[in-house]
Amino acid sequence: MSTTIQIGDRAPDFTLPSGDGRQVSLADFREKKVVVLFFYPKDETPGCTREACEFRDSFDIFGQAGAEVIGVSDDDVESHKKFASKNRLQMTLLSDAGGRVRKQFGVTALFGVLPDRVTFVIDREGIVRHTFAARLQFGKHVEEALGVVKRLSGSTAGA
């Protein structure tokens, strides 16, 4: 599992539809918030539900530390809406139909079919400060991202 976007690279800008009907651009957060961008394979699968719920359970801590949490998968907007409602997910979920943004970030797919699980932490200037890729360490995505967010913000939120 590897990505072409590395620590220190400028994150590619994108605009995608969200589960609540908005068009969301990465540039919307520049100079305002750190962004935790997590790519996951599919709504409603056991691993993806667990990962999303781990982010949900730490959502307020991320917010207190000045970060926006955004999930991205190939699922359509309607699927995201149902997934968020069923699991009480507060974070923004973006629909990357066809995987264009996933490919921009260099997130590969297992056997060319199942997209990998990769999290990026992007600072307020749009620079990637951390990447973490692991298919089965769901909680580790949250733990790693939160540690970096806290360092970037100087926060002790959730400590």
mmCIF file of C-alpha atoms in Angstrom, residues 10-11 22 24-37 59-70 90-92 120-129 148-149 152-153:
data_model
loop_
_atom_site.group_PDB
_atom_site.id
_atom_site.type_symbol
_atom_site.label_atom_id
_atom_site.label_comp_id
_atom_site.label_asym_id
_atom_site.label_seq_id
_atom_site.Cartn_x
_atom_site.Cartn_y
_atom_site.Cartn_z
ATOM 1 C CA ARG A 10 1.014 20.286 -1.551
ATOM 2 C CA ALA A 11 -2.284 18.421 -1.463
ATOM 3 C CA ARG A 22 -23.002 20.701 -0.871
ATOM 4 C CA VAL A 24 -16.932 20.835 -0.952
ATOM 5 C CA SER A 25 -13.458 21.949 -2.020
ATOM 6 C CA LEU A 26 -10.236 21.312 -0.173
ATOM 7 C CA ALA A 27 -9.420 24.989 -0.813
ATOM 8 C CA ASP A 28 -12.424 25.939 1.368
ATOM 9 C CA PHE A 29 -10.329 25.073 4.427
ATOM 10 C CA ARG A 30 -7.031 26.669 3.427
ATOM 11 C CA GLU A 31 -5.821 29.217 6.003
ATOM 12 C CA LYS A 32 -8.734 28.144 8.255
ATOM 13 C CA LYS A 33 -8.409 24.544 9.431
ATOM 14 C CA VAL A 34 -6.215 21.493 9.404
ATOM 15 C CA VAL A 35 -7.924 18.808 7.306
ATOM 16 C CA VAL A 36 -7.991 15.116 8.148
ATOM 17 C CA LEU A 37 -8.841 13.478 4.836
ATOM 18 C CA PHE A 59 -15.007 14.209 16.161
ATOM 19 C CA ASP A 60 -15.342 16.796 18.952
ATOM 20 C CA ILE A 61 -11.688 16.400 19.929
ATOM 21 C CA PHE A 62 -10.623 16.983 16.319
ATOM 22 C CA GLY A 63 -12.857 20.062 16.218
ATOM 23 C CA GLN A 64 -11.447 21.447 19.470
ATOM 24 C CA ALA A 65 -7.973 21.048 17.971
ATOM 25 C CA GLY A 66 -9.007 23.060 14.890
ATOM 26 C CA ALA A 67 -9.395 20.218 12.398
ATOM 27 C CA GLU A 68 -12.043 19.303 9.848
ATOM 28 C CA VAL A 69 -12.573 15.562 9.319
ATOM 29 C CA ILE A 70 -13.586 14.530 5.792
ATOM 30 C CA GLN A 90 -20.987 14.228 11.964
ATOM 31 C CA MET A 91 -18.082 14.459 9.537
ATOM 32 C CA THR A 92 -18.442 15.429 5.908
ATOM 33 C CA PHE A 120 -3.846 12.323 5.154
ATOM 34 C CA VAL A 121 -3.386 15.228 7.557
ATOM 35 C CA ILE A 122 -3.166 18.508 5.620
ATOM 36 C CA ASP A 123 -2.112 21.724 7.358
ATOM 37 C CA ARG A 124 -3.732 25.147 6.959
ATOM 38 C CA GLU A 125 -1.400 25.979 4.066
ATOM 39 C CA GLY A 126 -2.465 22.863 2.143
ATOM 40 C CA ILE A 127 0.723 20.882 2.818
ATOM 41 C CA VAL A 128 0.505 17.178 3.650
ATOM 42 C CA ARG A 129 1.995 16.707 7.119
ATOM 43 C CA VAL A 148 -0.495 15.102 14.284
ATOM 44 C CA VAL A 149 -3.435 17.511 14.500
ATOM 45 C CA LEU A 152 0.091 21.202 14.481
ATOM 46 C CA SER A 153 -2.330 23.168 16.632
#
